[in-house]
mmCIF file of C-alpha atoms in Angstrom:
data_model
loop_
_atom_site.group_PDB
_atom_site.id
_atom_site.type_symbol
_atom_site.label_atom_id
_atom_site.label_comp_id
_atom_site.label_asym_id
_atom_site.label_seq_id
_atom_site.Cartn_x
_atom_site.Cartn_y
_atom_site.Cartn_z
ATOM 1 C CA MET A 259 0.000 0.000 0.000
ATOM 2 C CA THR A 260 1.212 3.469 -0.797
ATOM 3 C CA GLN A 261 0.554 6.928 0.536
ATOM 4 C CA GLN A 262 -1.504 7.648 -2.570
ATOM 5 C CA LEU A 263 -3.749 4.602 -2.263
ATOM 6 C CA SER A 264 -4.559 2.610 0.855
ATOM 7 C CA ILE A 265 -6.094 -0.836 0.431
ATOM 8 C CA ARG A 266 -7.799 -3.051 2.976
ATOM 9 C CA ALA A 267 -9.351 -6.490 2.577
ATOM 10 C CA ILE A 268 -12.615 -6.880 4.497
ATOM 11 C CA PRO A 269 -13.690 -10.501 5.050
ATOM 12 C CA ILE A 270 -17.356 -11.059 4.228
ATOM 13 C CA LEU A 271 -19.651 -14.060 3.818
ATOM 14 C CA SER A 272 -17.739 -17.344 4.223
ATOM 15 C CA ASP A 273 -14.593 -16.736 2.169
ATOM 16 C CA ASN A 274 -15.109 -13.539 0.163
ATOM 17 C CA TYR A 275 -13.224 -10.284 0.390
ATOM 18 C CA ALA A 276 -14.618 -6.849 -0.309
ATOM 19 C CA TRP A 277 -11.807 -4.364 -0.877
ATOM 20 C CA PHE A 278 -11.885 -0.925 0.780
ATOM 21 C CA VAL A 279 -9.778 1.642 -1.062
ATOM 22 C CA HIS A 280 -8.913 5.211 -0.079
ATOM 23 C CA ASP A 281 -7.271 7.933 -2.127
ATOM 24 C CA GLY A 282 -4.840 9.518 0.325
ATOM 25 C CA ALA A 283 -4.799 12.884 -1.409
ATOM 26 C CA THR A 284 -8.550 13.551 -1.163
ATOM 27 C CA GLY A 285 -10.016 11.002 1.258
ATOM 28 C CA ALA A 286 -12.251 9.582 -1.464
ATOM 29 C CA ALA A 287 -13.282 6.004 -0.657
ATOM 30 C CA ALA A 288 -14.482 3.025 -2.666
ATOM 31 C CA LEU A 289 -15.544 -0.558 -2.148
ATOM 32 C CA ILE A 290 -14.984 -3.346 -4.634
ATOM 33 C CA ASP A 291 -17.536 -6.179 -4.724
ATOM 34 C CA PRO A 292 -19.598 -5.515 -1.568
ATOM 35 C CA ALA A 293 -21.838 -8.482 -0.784
ATOM 36 C CA GLU A 294 -22.585 -8.218 2.952
ATOM 37 C CA GLU A 295 -23.821 -4.960 4.383
ATOM 38 C CA ALA A 296 -23.148 -5.120 8.136
ATOM 39 C CA PRO A 297 -19.352 -5.656 8.196
ATOM 40 C CA LEU A 298 -18.908 -3.109 5.431
ATOM 41 C CA VAL A 299 -20.946 -0.466 7.236
ATOM 42 C CA THR A 300 -18.782 -1.097 10.299
ATOM 43 C CA ALA A 301 -15.623 -0.576 8.231
ATOM 44 C CA ILE A 302 -16.946 2.539 6.505
ATOM 45 C CA GLU A 303 -18.051 4.143 9.750
ATOM 46 C CA ALA A 304 -14.731 3.354 11.421
ATOM 47 C CA ALA A 305 -12.981 5.117 8.521
ATOM 48 C CA GLY A 306 -15.079 8.269 8.761
ATOM 49 C CA GLY A 307 -18.369 7.343 7.102
ATOM 50 C CA ARG A 308 -17.459 8.205 3.511
ATOM 51 C CA LEU A 309 -18.139 6.049 0.466
ATOM 52 C CA ASP A 310 -17.892 7.599 -2.999
ATOM 53 C CA LEU A 311 -17.807 4.659 -5.396
ATOM 54 C CA ILE A 312 -18.773 0.992 -5.501
ATOM 55 C CA PHE A 313 -16.940 -1.041 -8.153
ATOM 56 C CA LEU A 314 -18.478 -4.325 -9.317
ATOM 57 C CA THR A 315 -16.386 -6.911 -11.157
ATOM 58 C CA HIS A 316 -19.200 -9.276 -12.161
ATOM 59 C CA HIS A 317 -22.819 -10.138 -11.535
ATOM 60 C CA HIS A 318 -22.644 -13.037 -9.059
ATOM 61 C CA SER A 319 -24.579 -12.357 -5.870
ATOM 62 C CA ASP A 320 -21.571 -12.936 -3.614
ATOM 63 C CA HIS A 321 -20.020 -9.837 -5.205
ATOM 64 C CA ILE A 322 -22.972 -7.455 -5.518
ATOM 65 C CA ALA A 323 -25.592 -8.248 -2.856
ATOM 66 C CA ALA A 324 -25.001 -5.180 -0.657
ATOM 67 C CA ALA A 325 -24.282 -2.661 -3.417
ATOM 68 C CA ALA A 326 -27.751 -1.128 -3.657
ATOM 69 C CA ALA A 327 -28.149 -0.822 0.122
ATOM 70 C CA LEU A 328 -24.740 0.833 0.505
ATOM 71 C CA ARG A 329 -25.512 3.270 -2.307
ATOM 72 C CA ALA A 330 -28.773 4.216 -0.593
ATOM 73 C CA ARG A 331 -27.007 4.681 2.738
ATOM 74 C CA TYR A 332 -23.956 6.665 1.606
ATOM 75 C CA GLY A 333 -24.842 8.143 -1.773
ATOM 76 C CA ALA A 334 -22.077 6.216 -3.502
ATOM 77 C CA ARG A 335 -22.146 5.694 -7.255
ATOM 78 C CA ILE A 336 -22.066 2.141 -8.611
ATOM 79 C CA VAL A 337 -19.563 1.295 -11.357
ATOM 80 C CA GLY A 338 -19.912 -1.829 -13.479
ATOM 81 C CA ALA A 339 -19.619 -3.274 -16.951
ATOM 82 C CA ALA A 340 -22.079 -1.809 -19.456
ATOM 83 C CA VAL A 341 -22.430 -5.211 -21.111
ATOM 84 C CA ASP A 342 -23.704 -6.641 -17.815
ATOM 85 C CA ALA A 343 -25.959 -3.733 -16.855
ATOM 86 C CA TYR A 344 -29.043 -5.924 -17.263
ATOM 87 C CA ARG A 345 -27.930 -8.227 -14.446
ATOM 88 C CA LEU A 346 -26.170 -5.802 -12.102
ATOM 89 C CA PRO A 347 -27.680 -3.291 -9.675
ATOM 90 C CA ALA A 348 -28.606 -0.108 -11.520
ATOM 91 C CA LEU A 349 -25.332 1.414 -12.686
ATOM 92 C CA ASP A 350 -24.436 5.067 -12.198
ATOM 93 C CA ILE A 351 -21.266 4.623 -14.261
ATOM 94 C CA ALA A 352 -21.435 1.957 -16.987
ATOM 95 C CA VAL A 353 -17.936 1.171 -18.210
ATOM 96 C CA HIS A 354 -16.261 -0.491 -21.165
ATOM 97 C CA ASP A 355 -12.797 -1.926 -21.659
ATOM 98 C CA GLY A 356 -10.246 0.882 -21.635
ATOM 99 C CA ASP A 357 -12.382 3.384 -19.744
ATOM 100 C CA VAL A 358 -11.020 5.216 -16.702
ATOM 101 C CA VAL A 359 -12.860 6.056 -13.490
ATOM 102 C CA HIS A 360 -11.572 8.661 -11.031
ATOM 103 C CA LEU A 361 -11.512 8.058 -7.282
ATOM 104 C CA GLY A 362 -10.367 11.418 -6.002
ATOM 105 C CA GLN A 363 -6.971 11.870 -7.629
ATOM 106 C CA ALA A 364 -6.549 8.127 -8.189
ATOM 107 C CA VAL A 365 -7.484 6.576 -11.515
ATOM 108 C CA ALA A 366 -8.965 3.136 -12.112
ATOM 109 C CA GLU A 367 -8.380 1.667 -15.562
ATOM 110 C CA VAL A 368 -11.088 -0.751 -16.696
ATOM 111 C CA MET A 369 -9.888 -4.073 -18.109
ATOM 112 C CA ALA A 370 -12.261 -6.578 -19.678
ATOM 113 C CA THR A 371 -11.256 -9.936 -18.176
ATOM 114 C CA PRO A 372 -13.838 -12.524 -19.296
ATOM 115 C CA GLY A 373 -13.560 -16.207 -18.494
ATOM 116 C CA HIS A 374 -15.300 -16.767 -15.186
ATOM 117 C CA THR A 375 -18.239 -14.808 -16.608
ATOM 118 C CA SER A 376 -18.631 -13.328 -20.055
ATOM 119 C CA GLY A 377 -18.807 -9.732 -18.823
ATOM 120 C CA GLU A 378 -16.298 -9.684 -15.968
ATOM 121 C CA VAL A 379 -14.080 -6.626 -15.637
ATOM 122 C CA SER A 380 -11.075 -5.851 -13.464
ATOM 123 C CA TYR A 381 -9.953 -2.459 -12.186
ATOM 124 C CA TYR A 382 -6.285 -1.477 -12.306
ATOM 125 C CA PHE A 383 -5.072 1.431 -10.157
ATOM 126 C CA PRO A 384 -1.582 2.516 -11.290
ATOM 127 C CA ALA A 385 -1.203 4.481 -8.044
ATOM 128 C CA GLY A 386 -1.045 1.218 -6.095
ATOM 129 C CA PRO A 387 -0.216 -0.365 -8.308
ATOM 130 C CA ALA A 388 -3.160 -2.656 -7.577
ATOM 131 C CA LEU A 389 -5.549 -4.830 -9.561
ATOM 132 C CA PHE A 390 -9.004 -5.759 -8.302
ATOM 133 C CA CYS A 391 -9.797 -8.836 -10.361
ATOM 134 C CA GLY A 392 -12.863 -10.412 -8.769
ATOM 135 C CA ASP A 393 -12.954 -14.093 -9.685
ATOM 136 C CA THR A 394 -10.704 -13.963 -12.754
ATOM 137 C CA LEU A 395 -7.356 -14.499 -11.037
ATOM 138 C CA PHE A 396 -6.876 -16.025 -7.596
ATOM 139 C CA SER A 397 -3.602 -16.540 -5.819
ATOM 140 C CA MET A 398 -2.268 -19.756 -7.363
ATOM 141 C CA GLY A 399 -5.567 -20.258 -9.177
ATOM 142 C CA CYS A 400 -8.177 -18.806 -11.524
ATOM 143 C CA GLY A 401 -11.944 -18.705 -11.664
ATOM 144 C CA ARG A 402 -14.135 -21.524 -12.909
ATOM 145 C CA LEU A 403 -15.244 -21.142 -16.513
ATOM 146 C CA PHE A 404 -18.956 -20.633 -15.903
ATOM 147 C CA GLU A 405 -19.671 -18.529 -19.011
ATOM 148 C CA GLY A 406 -16.402 -17.818 -20.777
ATOM 149 C CA THR A 407 -14.053 -20.199 -22.540
ATOM 150 C CA ALA A 408 -10.529 -21.340 -21.806
ATOM 151 C CA ALA A 409 -9.421 -19.011 -24.607
ATOM 152 C CA ASP A 410 -11.156 -16.102 -22.875
ATOM 153 C CA MET A 411 -9.465 -16.896 -19.572
ATOM 154 C CA PHE A 412 -6.071 -17.398 -21.202
ATOM 155 C CA ALA A 413 -6.311 -13.984 -22.861
ATOM 156 C CA SER A 414 -7.434 -12.343 -19.611
ATOM 157 C CA LEU A 415 -4.594 -13.882 -17.625
ATOM 158 C CA ARG A 416 -2.046 -12.897 -20.263
ATOM 159 C CA ARG A 417 -3.306 -9.347 -20.051
ATOM 160 C CA ILE A 418 -3.011 -9.321 -16.265
ATOM 161 C CA SER A 419 0.448 -10.864 -16.439
ATOM 162 C CA ALA A 420 1.644 -7.908 -18.511
ATOM 163 C CA LEU A 421 1.076 -5.488 -15.608
ATOM 164 C CA PRO A 422 4.056 -4.313 -13.501
ATOM 165 C CA ASP A 423 5.785 -6.855 -11.250
ATOM 166 C CA ASP A 424 4.839 -5.072 -8.040
ATOM 167 C CA THR A 425 1.112 -4.913 -8.824
ATOM 168 C CA LEU A 426 -0.942 -5.996 -5.819
ATOM 169 C CA ILE A 427 -3.384 -8.706 -6.877
ATOM 170 C CA CYS A 428 -6.608 -8.206 -4.897
ATOM 171 C CA CYS A 429 -8.809 -11.242 -5.499
ATOM 172 C CA GLY A 430 -12.396 -11.885 -4.529
ATOM 173 C CA HIS A 431 -11.910 -14.986 -2.373
ATOM 174 C CA GLU A 432 -9.610 -16.530 0.223
ATOM 175 C CA TYR A 433 -8.946 -19.660 -1.831
ATOM 176 C CA THR A 434 -5.163 -19.557 -1.602
ATOM 177 C CA GLN A 435 -4.514 -22.541 0.636
ATOM 178 C CA SER A 436 -6.632 -24.953 -1.409
ATOM 179 C CA ASN A 437 -5.223 -23.529 -4.637
ATOM 180 C CA ALA A 438 -1.715 -24.154 -3.325
ATOM 181 C CA ARG A 439 -2.495 -27.845 -2.844
ATOM 182 C CA PHE A 440 -3.516 -28.189 -6.472
ATOM 183 C CA ALA A 441 -0.577 -26.107 -7.699
ATOM 184 C CA LEU A 442 1.831 -28.365 -5.801
ATOM 185 C CA HIS A 443 0.079 -31.395 -7.283
ATOM 186 C CA VAL A 444 0.776 -30.236 -10.849
ATOM 187 C CA ASP A 445 4.122 -28.468 -10.265
ATOM 188 C CA PRO A 446 5.792 -30.224 -7.305
ATOM 189 C CA ALA A 447 9.365 -29.270 -8.266
ATOM 190 C CA ASN A 448 8.672 -25.506 -8.191
ATOM 191 C CA ALA A 449 10.756 -24.131 -5.298
ATOM 192 C CA ALA A 450 9.038 -20.729 -5.345
ATOM 193 C CA LEU A 451 5.681 -22.473 -5.130
ATOM 194 C CA ARG A 452 6.756 -24.593 -2.171
ATOM 195 C CA GLU A 453 7.973 -21.474 -0.379
ATOM 196 C CA ARG A 454 4.744 -19.574 -1.069
ATOM 197 C CA ALA A 455 2.629 -22.547 0.046
ATOM 198 C CA ALA A 456 4.499 -22.697 3.357
ATOM 199 C CA GLN A 457 3.991 -18.954 3.875
ATOM 200 C CA VAL A 458 0.272 -19.354 3.149
ATOM 201 C CA ASP A 459 -0.052 -22.198 5.637
ATOM 202 C CA ASP A 460 1.594 -20.042 8.284
ATOM 203 C CA LEU A 461 -0.657 -17.070 7.543
ATOM 204 C CA ARG A 462 -3.796 -19.166 7.767
ATOM 205 C CA ARG A 463 -2.672 -20.821 11.015
ATOM 206 C CA ARG A 464 -2.441 -17.303 12.438
ATOM 207 C CA GLY A 465 -5.810 -16.301 11.013
ATOM 208 C CA GLN A 466 -4.253 -13.818 8.589
ATOM 209 C CA PRO A 467 -5.304 -13.149 4.976
ATOM 210 C CA THR A 468 -3.065 -14.405 2.191
ATOM 211 C CA LEU A 469 -3.978 -11.432 0.019
ATOM 212 C CA PRO A 470 -3.059 -9.159 -1.593
ATOM 213 C CA VAL A 471 -0.132 -10.808 -3.328
ATOM 214 C CA ARG A 472 2.389 -9.278 -5.737
ATOM 215 C CA LEU A 473 2.016 -10.214 -9.393
ATOM 216 C CA VAL A 474 5.664 -11.237 -9.575
ATOM 217 C CA VAL A 475 4.912 -13.946 -6.987
ATOM 218 C CA GLU A 476 1.927 -15.170 -8.988
ATOM 219 C CA ARG A 477 3.956 -15.396 -12.164
ATOM 220 C CA ALA A 478 6.335 -17.740 -10.344
ATOM 221 C CA THR A 479 3.729 -19.884 -8.580
ATOM 222 C CA ASN A 480 0.344 -19.837 -10.337
ATOM 223 C CA PRO A 481 -0.044 -22.760 -12.769
ATOM 224 C CA PHE A 482 -2.817 -20.990 -14.689
ATOM 225 C CA LEU A 483 -0.847 -17.788 -15.108
ATOM 226 C CA ARG A 484 2.138 -19.915 -16.169
ATOM 227 C CA ALA A 485 0.183 -21.983 -18.722
ATOM 228 C CA PRO A 486 1.928 -21.578 -22.097
ATOM 229 C CA ASP A 487 -1.192 -21.997 -24.244
ATOM 230 C CA VAL A 488 -4.971 -22.306 -24.199
ATOM 231 C CA ALA A 489 -4.940 -26.111 -24.320
ATOM 232 C CA THR A 490 -2.783 -26.325 -21.201
ATOM 233 C CA LEU A 491 -4.983 -23.888 -19.319
ATOM 234 C CA ALA A 492 -8.114 -25.815 -20.351
ATOM 235 C CA ARG A 493 -6.570 -29.092 -19.169
ATOM 236 C CA LEU A 494 -5.505 -27.586 -15.852
ATOM 237 C CA ARG A 495 -8.922 -26.023 -15.279
ATOM 238 C CA LYS A 496 -10.708 -29.346 -15.896
ATOM 239 C CA GLU A 497 -8.257 -31.122 -13.600
ATOM 240 C CA LYS A 498 -8.732 -28.498 -10.885
ATOM 241 C CA ASP A 499 -12.529 -28.848 -11.161
ATOM 242 C CA ARG A 500 -12.149 -32.537 -10.273
ATOM 243 C CA PHE A 501 -9.332 -32.143 -7.723
#
C-alpha cells in the first residue's frame, strides 16, 4: 500500500473479500464487490463514514448483494460493466474496456477480463499499483469457466500478467490454501511455489489473509498464469474442477 492509495481487505460471507480503497490525497473512498452490508458499514463508519464509489467486477450475488443498500445509505455511485448492466444493480457509471474512473486523484483503468463470466471486468489502479480482479485471477488459481471459454481466460490472464511486477493482486476470495495444494500437485518441483505454500499455511494458522499478493509472486507460482497456451490452461482447469 502506498501513501496515494490505501487498500484493505474486508472478510465477508464465508470466504469472500470486499476491498476498501482510499485515495490519500482527497479522502475519497471506494468498495470493490460488496456483498454483505453489516461488516462493510462497520468498516466505513470506522474510517469516517465516507463512500464515494462501488466497483463491481461481475454479476454473481456474492459480489454485488449489498451494493444497492450501501448506495442508498452513503450516496455512492455504482460502477460496473455496461455489457452486464441488465444483471447488475442499476449502474451510475457503466464502463467499457479501456475506460477510466476517477476516485479522487486516483485513476482506475477498466480491463475486460472474461472467463469466469462473459462480462467480468477488473480495475487497475496505477497508483497502487493494484488490480481488483474479482474471480478472474486467484492466488495460485483462476476462476471456474462458468460462461467464458478457456481461450477467454487465457487472454485475460495474459493481459493481467503484462502489468508491472509489483502490482498488488486483490482477489475476490480466500482460496489460496486450497489452490496451493492443487498447484503443488501439478508443479511439485517448483521451489518458489513450495515457499509460497508454506507462507500461506503459516498465515492461515495465524488467522491472517493471504492477500493481496504481488504479481511477480503469482507469475512464479500460479499454474494458470504460467500456462503456455490455451490447451494447457483448459486441461488444468478441468483437472482443478475434479481435484
